[in-house]
Short mmCIF file of C-alpha atoms and ligand atoms in Angstrom, two decimals:
data_model
loop_
_atom_site.label_atom_id
_atom_site.label_comp_id
_atom_site.label_asym_id
_atom_site.label_seq_id
_atom_site.Cartn_x
_atom_site.Cartn_y
_atom_site.Cartn_z
CA UNK H 1 183.55 98.59 28.25
CA UNK H 2 183.53 95.57 26.00
CA UNK H 3 183.12 95.97 22.27
CA UNK H 4 181.57 92.54 21.87
CA UNK H 5 178.37 91.96 19.94
CA UNK H 6 175.59 89.82 21.40
CA UNK H 7 173.66 87.18 19.46
CA UNK H 8 170.26 86.06 20.73
CA UNK H 9 169.67 82.48 19.64
CA UNK H 10 167.72 79.49 20.93
CA UNK H 11 166.84 76.29 19.06
CA UNK H 12 163.31 76.24 20.52
CA UNK H 13 162.51 79.43 18.58
CA UNK H 14 163.04 77.45 15.38
CA UNK H 15 160.20 75.14 16.42
CA UNK H 16 157.55 77.86 16.01
CA UNK H 17 155.08 76.06 13.75
CA UNK H 18 153.38 77.89 10.84
CA UNK H 19 152.54 74.85 8.78
CA UNK H 20 149.02 75.96 7.94
CA UNK H 21 150.38 78.35 5.30
CA UNK H 22 151.25 77.95 1.64
CA UNK H 23 153.63 80.92 1.26
CA UNK H 24 151.49 83.49 3.06
CA UNK H 25 148.11 81.99 2.11
CA UNK H 26 145.98 79.77 4.30
CA UNK H 27 145.63 76.41 2.58
CA UNK H 28 142.78 73.93 2.80
CA UNK H 29 140.08 76.17 1.30
CA UNK H 30 139.68 74.34 -2.00
CA UNK H 31 142.12 75.93 -4.43
CA UNK H 32 145.23 76.56 -2.29
CA UNK H 33 147.30 73.39 -2.14
CA UNK H 34 149.20 73.02 1.17
CA UNK H 35 152.85 74.03 0.77
CA UNK H 36 155.82 75.35 2.75
CA UNK H 37 155.13 78.50 4.77
CA UNK H 38 157.15 81.56 3.69
CA UNK H 39 158.18 82.22 7.30
CA UNK H 40 159.90 79.04 8.46
CA UNK H 41 162.87 77.89 10.48
CA UNK H 42 165.15 77.03 7.57
CA UNK H 43 166.10 80.58 6.60
CA UNK H 44 167.04 81.54 10.16
CA UNK H 45 168.92 78.28 10.80
CA UNK H 46 170.88 78.87 7.61
CA UNK H 47 172.00 82.29 8.93
CA UNK H 48 173.14 80.72 12.20
CA UNK H 49 174.84 77.88 10.33
CA UNK H 50 176.79 80.32 8.15
CA UNK H 51 177.84 82.31 11.24
CA UNK H 52 179.09 79.04 12.74
CA UNK H 53 180.95 77.93 9.61
CA UNK H 54 182.45 81.40 9.10
CA UNK H 55 183.82 81.35 12.66
CA UNK H 56 181.72 84.36 13.67
CA UNK H 57 179.48 82.77 16.34
CA UNK H 58 182.46 81.96 18.57
CA UNK H 59 183.48 85.64 18.50
CA UNK H 60 179.97 86.81 19.49
CA UNK H 61 178.43 86.69 22.97
CA UNK H 62 175.47 84.32 22.77
CA UNK H 63 172.57 85.71 24.79
CA UNK H 64 170.18 83.07 26.12
CA UNK H 65 166.53 84.09 26.01
CA UNK H 66 164.10 83.70 28.91
CA UNK H 67 160.31 83.96 28.63
CA UNK H 68 158.93 87.51 28.78
CA UNK H 69 156.45 87.91 31.65
CA UNK H 70 152.81 88.91 31.16
CA UNK H 71 153.62 92.29 32.71
CA UNK H 72 156.46 92.85 30.23
CA UNK H 73 154.28 91.83 27.26
CA UNK H 74 151.50 93.99 28.71
CA UNK H 75 153.64 97.14 28.31
CA UNK H 76 152.76 96.90 24.61
CA UNK H 77 150.05 94.26 24.17
CA UNK H 78 146.43 94.10 25.37
CA UNK H 79 145.63 91.72 28.24
CA UNK H 80 142.75 90.21 26.20
CA UNK H 81 145.14 89.40 23.36
CA UNK H 82 147.67 87.73 25.67
CA UNK H 83 144.85 85.67 27.25
CA UNK H 84 143.51 84.63 23.83
CA UNK H 85 146.98 83.47 22.73
CA UNK H 86 147.41 81.42 25.91
CA UNK H 87 144.03 79.74 25.42
CA UNK H 88 144.83 78.79 21.80
CA UNK H 89 148.34 77.70 22.74
CA UNK H 90 147.01 75.33 25.43
CA UNK H 91 144.91 73.63 22.73
CA UNK H 92 145.88 72.86 19.14
CA UNK H 93 147.18 76.38 18.44
CA UNK H 94 145.40 79.00 16.38
CA UNK H 95 145.78 82.29 14.54
CA UNK H 96 147.34 85.22 16.38
CA UNK H 97 145.74 87.55 13.81
CA UNK H 98 142.43 86.59 15.44
CA UNK H 99 140.78 85.76 12.13
CA UNK H 100 142.11 88.61 9.94
CA UNK H 101 142.65 86.88 6.56
CA UNK H 102 145.23 89.41 5.36
CA UNK H 103 147.21 89.11 8.57
CA UNK H 104 147.32 85.31 8.91
CA UNK H 105 149.66 84.37 11.77
CA UNK H 106 149.11 80.68 12.55
CA UNK H 107 150.91 78.89 15.34
CA UNK H 108 150.89 75.40 16.79
CA UNK H 109 150.44 73.95 20.29
CA UNK H 110 152.71 75.75 22.77
CA UNK H 111 153.13 78.64 20.37
CA UNK H 112 152.57 81.23 23.10
CA UNK H 113 155.58 79.91 25.03
CA UNK H 114 157.82 80.12 21.97
CA UNK H 115 156.65 83.66 21.16
CA UNK H 116 157.15 84.72 24.80
CA UNK H 117 160.68 83.24 24.67
CA UNK H 118 161.49 85.23 21.52
CA UNK H 119 160.18 88.41 23.18
CA UNK H 120 162.19 87.63 26.33
CA UNK H 121 165.30 87.24 24.21
CA UNK H 122 164.79 90.82 23.03
CA UNK H 123 164.51 92.03 26.63
CA UNK H 124 167.65 90.11 27.64
CA UNK H 125 169.50 91.78 24.77
CA UNK H 126 168.37 95.23 25.94
CA UNK H 127 169.61 94.38 29.46
CA UNK H 128 172.98 93.17 28.13
CA UNK H 129 173.45 96.33 26.06
CA UNK H 130 172.40 98.82 28.74
CA UNK H 131 174.43 97.01 31.42
CA UNK H 132 177.48 97.12 29.13
CA UNK H 133 177.94 93.35 28.91
CA UNK H 134 177.83 93.73 25.13
CA UNK H 135 178.24 96.82 22.95
CA UNK H 136 175.29 95.94 20.70
CA UNK H 137 173.32 92.85 19.73
CA UNK H 138 171.55 90.96 16.95
CA UNK H 139 168.44 88.97 17.96
CA UNK H 140 168.08 86.10 15.48
CA UNK H 141 164.63 85.10 16.68
CA UNK H 142 161.31 83.94 15.28
CA UNK H 143 158.42 84.47 15.07
CA UNK H 144 159.25 87.95 13.75
CA UNK H 145 157.67 91.02 15.35
CA UNK H 146 157.28 94.19 13.30
CA UNK H 147 153.72 93.70 11.98
CA UNK H 148 152.27 92.80 15.41
CA UNK H 149 149.71 95.30 16.72
CA UNK H 150 148.86 96.00 20.38
CA UNK H 151 145.70 93.88 20.29
CA UNK H 152 146.47 91.24 17.66
CA UNK H 153 149.19 89.51 15.73
CA UNK H 154 149.63 90.22 12.03
CA UNK H 155 151.72 89.04 9.08
CA UNK H 156 153.62 86.16 10.78
CA UNK H 157 154.27 88.36 13.86
CA UNK H 158 152.90 87.65 17.36
CA UNK H 159 154.62 90.16 19.69
CA UNK H 160 156.13 93.46 18.55
CA UNK H 161 159.79 93.02 19.45
CA UNK H 162 161.04 96.53 18.65
CA UNK H 163 158.18 98.07 20.63
CA UNK H 164 158.81 95.74 23.60
CA UNK H 165 162.52 96.64 23.46
CA UNK H 166 161.69 100.37 23.50
CA UNK H 167 159.33 100.06 26.47
CA UNK H 168 161.78 97.82 28.36
CA UNK H 169 164.59 100.33 27.84
CA UNK H 170 162.31 103.07 29.18
CA UNK H 171 160.62 101.28 32.08
CA UNK H 172 163.38 98.95 33.32
CA UNK H 173 166.39 101.17 32.57
CA UNK H 174 165.09 104.74 32.61
CA UNK H 175 166.15 105.58 29.06
CA UNK H 176 163.91 108.26 27.57
CA UNK H 177 164.12 108.55 23.80
CA UNK H 178 164.17 105.39 21.69
CA UNK H 179 164.40 105.32 17.89
CA UNK H 180 163.14 102.39 15.82
CA UNK H 181 164.46 102.07 12.26
CA UNK H 182 162.56 99.41 10.30
CA UNK H 183 164.15 98.43 6.97
CA UNK H 184 162.17 95.24 6.47
CA UNK H 185 160.78 95.62 2.93
CA UNK H 186 157.23 95.60 4.30
CA UNK H 187 155.84 98.56 6.26
CA UNK H 188 156.43 98.66 10.01
CA UNK H 189 152.75 99.18 10.80
CA UNK H 190 152.95 97.81 14.36
CA UNK H 191 155.36 100.35 15.85
CA UNK H 192 153.72 103.16 13.83
CA UNK H 193 150.36 102.48 15.49
CA UNK H 194 151.68 101.62 18.97
CA UNK H 195 153.64 104.91 19.22
CA UNK H 196 151.33 107.07 17.01
CA UNK H 197 150.80 109.73 19.70
CA UNK H 198 154.04 109.12 21.64
CA UNK H 199 156.96 111.55 21.05
CA UNK H 200 159.33 109.45 23.17
CA UNK H 201 159.69 106.81 20.44
CA UNK H 202 160.69 107.90 16.92
CA UNK H 203 159.49 105.31 14.41
CA UNK H 204 161.03 105.23 10.92
CA UNK H 205 160.07 102.70 8.25
CA UNK H 206 161.67 102.39 4.81
CA UNK H 207 159.75 99.93 2.67
CA UNK H 208 158.43 99.04 -0.77
CA UNK H 209 155.54 101.41 -1.48
CA UNK H 210 152.14 99.81 -1.02
CA UNK H 211 153.37 96.25 -0.63
CA UNK H 212 152.12 95.09 2.78
CA UNK H 213 149.98 95.62 4.79
CA UNK H 214 147.61 96.95 2.09
CA UNK H 215 147.21 100.76 2.06
CA UNK H 216 149.79 101.23 4.82
CA UNK H 217 152.99 103.26 5.15
CA UNK H 218 152.36 106.53 3.27
CA UNK H 219 154.88 109.36 3.56
CA UNK H 220 152.12 111.61 4.91
CA UNK H 221 151.50 109.40 7.98
CA UNK H 222 153.53 111.37 10.55
CA UNK H 223 151.87 110.58 13.88
CA UNK H 224 149.28 112.66 15.73
CA UNK H 225 148.90 114.83 18.83
CA UNK H 226 152.10 114.94 20.86
CA UNK H 227 153.47 112.26 18.53
CA UNK H 228 153.10 114.38 15.38
CA UNK H 229 156.41 114.35 13.53
CA UNK H 230 157.67 111.26 15.35
CA UNK H 231 156.62 108.75 12.69
CA UNK H 232 158.45 108.76 9.39
CA UNK H 233 157.64 106.60 6.38
CA UNK H 234 159.88 106.28 3.33
CA UNK H 235 157.93 104.34 0.71
CA UNK H 236 160.22 103.50 -2.22
CA UNK H 237 159.13 102.24 -5.65
CA UNK H 238 159.67 98.57 -6.51
CA UNK H 239 163.05 98.04 -8.13
CA UNK H 240 164.92 100.30 -5.72
CA UNK H 241 168.53 99.29 -5.15
CA UNK H 242 171.64 100.44 -3.41
CA UNK H 243 171.50 104.05 -4.69
CA UNK H 244 167.93 104.65 -3.49
CA UNK H 245 168.42 103.09 -0.06
CA UNK H 246 171.71 104.87 0.64
CA UNK H 247 170.25 108.21 -0.55
CA UNK H 248 167.28 107.74 1.80
CA UNK H 249 169.67 106.86 4.60
CA UNK H 250 171.82 109.95 4.01
CA UNK H 251 169.06 112.47 3.25
CA UNK H 252 166.27 111.34 5.60
CA UNK H 253 167.05 108.60 8.12
CA UNK H 254 170.40 109.78 9.51
CA UNK H 255 169.31 113.47 9.79
CA UNK H 256 166.07 112.43 11.52
CA UNK H 257 167.98 110.26 13.98
CA UNK H 258 170.52 113.01 14.65
CA UNK H 259 167.73 115.54 15.28
CA UNK H 260 166.01 113.14 17.68
CA UNK H 261 169.24 112.27 19.57
CA UNK H 262 168.09 108.86 20.84
CA UNK H 263 169.21 107.12 24.03
CA UNK H 264 169.04 103.79 22.19
CA UNK H 265 168.32 102.61 18.64
CA UNK H 266 166.48 99.47 17.58
CA UNK H 267 166.68 98.30 13.97
CA UNK H 268 163.88 96.01 12.78
CA UNK H 269 166.17 94.17 10.38
CA UNK H 270 164.29 92.43 7.63
CA UNK H 271 166.47 91.10 4.85
CA UNK H 272 163.60 90.87 2.37
CA UNK H 273 164.69 93.93 0.39
CA UNK H 274 167.37 91.56 -0.93
CA UNK H 275 167.42 91.20 -4.71
CA UNK H 276 166.25 87.59 -4.79
CA UNK H 277 163.51 87.78 -2.18
CA UNK H 278 160.30 86.06 -3.38
CA UNK H 279 158.04 88.31 -1.26
CA UNK H 280 159.16 91.71 -2.60
CA UNK H 281 160.76 93.51 -5.53
CA UNK H 282 163.82 95.41 -4.35
CA UNK H 283 167.47 94.88 -5.32
CA UNK H 284 169.71 95.13 -2.26
CA UNK H 285 173.02 93.32 -1.87
CA UNK H 286 174.96 92.43 1.26
CA UNK H 287 177.28 95.43 0.89
CA UNK H 288 174.32 97.84 1.05
CA UNK H 289 172.85 96.15 4.13
CA UNK H 290 176.31 96.45 5.71
CA UNK H 291 176.57 100.14 4.75
CA UNK H 292 173.14 100.87 6.24
CA UNK H 293 174.15 99.07 9.44
CA UNK H 294 177.35 101.13 9.69
CA UNK H 295 175.40 104.36 9.10
CA UNK H 296 172.99 103.68 11.97
CA UNK H 297 175.81 102.39 14.17
CA UNK H 298 177.63 105.69 13.65
CA UNK H 299 174.51 107.56 14.85
CA UNK H 300 174.39 105.32 17.94
CA UNK H 301 178.05 106.10 18.59
CA UNK H 302 177.36 109.85 18.31
CA UNK H 303 174.33 109.95 20.61
CA UNK H 304 174.04 106.95 22.90
CA UNK H 305 177.32 105.18 23.52
CA UNK H 306 176.72 102.80 20.63
CA UNK H 307 173.55 101.28 22.14
CA UNK H 308 172.06 99.45 19.15
CA UNK H 309 169.82 96.37 19.01
CA UNK H 310 168.87 94.65 15.76
CA UNK H 311 165.80 92.39 15.75
CA UNK H 312 165.45 89.87 12.94
CA UNK H 313 162.30 90.29 10.82
CA UNK H 314 161.63 89.01 7.27
CA UNK H 315 163.90 87.56 4.58
CA UNK H 316 162.68 84.61 2.55
CA UNK H 317 165.19 83.62 -0.13
CA UNK H 318 166.93 80.79 1.66
CA UNK H 319 170.12 80.64 -0.49
CA UNK H 320 171.01 84.34 -0.23
CA UNK H 321 169.61 85.40 3.16
CA UNK H 322 172.50 83.88 5.18
CA UNK H 323 175.00 86.08 3.31
CA UNK H 324 172.90 89.20 3.87
CA UNK H 325 172.63 88.33 7.57
CA UNK H 326 176.36 87.71 7.87
CA UNK H 327 177.10 91.05 6.16
CA UNK H 328 174.92 92.86 8.70
CA UNK H 329 176.45 91.05 11.68
CA UNK H 330 179.98 91.71 10.42
CA UNK H 331 179.15 95.42 10.09
CA UNK H 332 177.53 95.50 13.52
CA UNK H 333 180.40 93.72 15.26
CA UNK H 334 183.33 94.99 13.22
CA UNK H 335 184.36 91.35 12.76
CA UNK H 336 185.42 90.16 9.34
CA UNK H 337 185.15 86.54 8.22
CA UNK H 338 186.89 84.96 5.25
CA UNK H 339 183.54 84.03 3.69
CA UNK H 340 182.91 85.73 0.33
CA UNK H 341 179.27 86.35 -0.57
CA UNK H 342 178.75 84.68 -3.97
CA UNK H 343 175.66 86.82 -4.63
CA UNK H 344 177.45 90.15 -4.05
CA UNK H 345 178.98 90.71 -7.53
CA UNK H 346 175.83 89.46 -9.28
CA UNK H 347 173.47 91.77 -7.42
CA UNK H 348 175.83 94.76 -7.48
CA UNK H 349 176.08 94.39 -11.26
CA UNK H 350 172.34 94.55 -11.86
CA UNK H 351 171.34 97.59 -13.96
CA UNK H 352 169.40 100.22 -12.01
CA UNK H 353 171.39 100.01 -8.77
CA UNK H 354 172.13 103.75 -8.99
CA UNK H 355 169.50 106.21 -7.75
CA UNK H 356 166.84 106.59 -10.48
CA UNK H 357 164.84 109.82 -11.05
CA UNK H 358 161.52 108.36 -9.90
CA UNK H 359 163.20 107.03 -6.75
CA UNK H 360 164.72 110.46 -6.16
CA UNK H 361 161.19 111.93 -6.45
CA UNK H 362 159.93 109.51 -3.79
CA UNK H 363 162.69 110.59 -1.39
CA UNK H 364 162.01 114.28 -2.19
CA UNK H 365 158.39 113.72 -1.19
CA UNK H 366 159.54 112.53 2.26
CA UNK H 367 161.96 115.49 2.53
CA UNK H 368 159.04 117.87 1.80
CA UNK H 369 156.96 116.23 4.56
CA UNK H 370 159.85 116.67 7.02
CA UNK H 371 160.38 120.30 5.95
CA UNK H 372 156.68 121.07 6.46
CA UNK H 373 156.79 119.51 9.95
CA UNK H 374 159.77 121.65 10.97
CA UNK H 375 157.86 124.73 9.70
CA UNK H 376 154.95 123.85 12.01
CA UNK H 377 157.16 123.30 15.04
CA UNK H 378 159.05 126.55 14.53
ZN1 LIG F 1 159.00 91.71 5.50
#
């Protein structure tokens, strides 16, 4: 079996148009001057460009996306929602959040086709991994996916890529247990809700406490019914750095994954816990993203032949995001480029990178929730 890493990439995905936003706010209502949208093509192109310049792309297996079918999208998303997107896409575009101000997800004409192509790229990556054409894969696609709900888009996300990957692995390939690890700095609300009562998909989100969506992602939200205990939230205080994330990985995420023994793992890989990100307040460096990738990869090696898919989510500081992305892809592939990350020593030297007492308390709270759940199930 090959050890190559796949890279999902297609220029058309960079043409997804979110111009109606100033940052994450809808402009044109009097006081919000139109500006660049936070979620744009430039950040993702810059990752791809660095991979090219570093000589990494040529050592990866580029996976060409194809549009996801309505049936494939319908495994996760409501038929009414898919129909509404198509109607807007045939006209001037619209808002996939269907009017929810907090969730604003604008797209331009033809936006459905671009979103369906991004989703299809995820499915192609699952096929390539399960068939053994690649060992694992990184899907550098947009729009992102992890906020998307079954019946509406949310927070720049139209289709929920990690959820679609999980269902595709189950329905098309007969895999049973899928784990989703979401380390985007914002809460992975979409997968939490989609799999709330489903014990076949373990959903784990580590995020900045209370950042976005509002009032979402508490440690006590553990799923319900048959799915109780199969949703895990790790809300960390703002200012958390390498020590807090690696402690959460070692004490909560890796043990939960090992207990679940997945048949495949999907990482919703936001890079917006990076120290310079304008949309959040964490302090991660490339080395920590790489260490987290290696930790989950080791779990995949233990339980499921290394089957690991990473889907690109947030990450908004255009100068530093390419280096964070390259660090993750080097860790995933085992490749090593000669490119040195100029941000690495600066971020690593920031005071407070070690685990702080209040961060330790936050992780203890999650450990207590897990301990209580194992008491119930005993
Ligand atoms: Zn995010």
